[in-house]
Amino acid sequence: MERKLELIAPCHFGLEAVLKKEITDLGYEIAQVEDGKVTFLGDEAAICRANVFLRTAERVMIKVGSFRAVTFEELFQGTKSLPWEDFIPEDGKFWVAKATSIKSRLFSPSDIQSIMKKAMVERMKEKYGVSWFPETGSSYPLRVSLYKDVVTVGLDTTGVSLHKRGYRTMTSKAPITETLAAALIMLTPWRGDRILVDPFCGSGTFPIEAAMMAANMAPGMNRSFLAEEWPNLIPRKCWYEAGDEAGDLVNDQVETDIQGYDIDGDVIRAARSNARSAGVDHLIHFQQRPVSELSHPKKYGFLITNPPYGERIEEKKNLPELYRQLGERFAALDSWSAYVITAYEDAEKYMGRKADKNRKIYNGMMKTYFYQFLGPKPLRRKQGE
């Protein structure tokens, strides 16, 4: 029988609305949206589909339960009261892989992890009638968050984070994650039939994510997930069906104009290799080219890019000139829009234009700004043209 489960999908802070829309588009009901995560309702098939199809989630977890705890005794009893036997078989290997605490009285991750493990063992000893657990079976890692003294426990179905699509074998320095790149593209009006250029493409993440969207390729098509090893919870059939659905939706014969430039030839070679791994190299034109040579003959294109921030001191002195060149080349494009994510505070000053919109987004622990310079919308074609 299909179960109604609460599923938790974490994401980058500031991008919850993008993930919420993705989950709704997959057909699932949203239960709650909080900072950095969206909780939704679904069955076993939803776990598979969410892992395969969501572009902006970091992972998919089954919510085992939540409770309030301000002492370690309350943490122990609250954990022990959860129905672990519904999720973890007798031979399962289980542990608290990660614990985070914000604005809570209990804050030591290692203590939280060990106390919860003890409580789980106590509960399962009673339920399974055994005195010890071999833990020789599949892995069932847990992720726990404490926020304002409320403990939320999630069973991680994903394993290696969803931003690891499997295509990025080679990275440039300061790469942007695949999930963040996808979310930023989705915040723009760009669609697969429009022009997209990334003049600082690095290892190719923006162009590759855009090409996968244009070809309707599910981001998790070519990787595996931890919960595939859990026949006690998710029938294999659900994974096969999610994979088949993803395969049926792909249209890699789509016409695109997606380009990635970088001044570094080795980086461009890495980007081409990554695009080949993703199966979209035929949809992207990569070229070694400095930003000062950025141009395009057509109107209404999109610049979507992650320029250098100057993380290293010696790079900082080059930033004013780099952003000035970016601003100049953007201004020379006819009716284009530009979307720039950067931690560089003076980006607008040197680009020579104030952004129409500016969104604060955390890239890991780094505060960045997503500057949106909006060009005119293309005229709608009349029918018959």
Short mmCIF file of C-alpha atoms in Angstrom, two decimals, residues 110 332 382:
data_model
loop_
_atom_site.label_atom_id
_atom_site.label_comp_id
_atom_site.label_asym_id
_atom_site.label_seq_id
_atom_site.Cartn_x
_atom_site.Cartn_y
_atom_site.Cartn_z
CA SER A 110 28.60 15.24 18.47
CA ALA A 332 26.90 47.14 -26.78
CA LYS A 382 1.51 38.15 -34.83
#
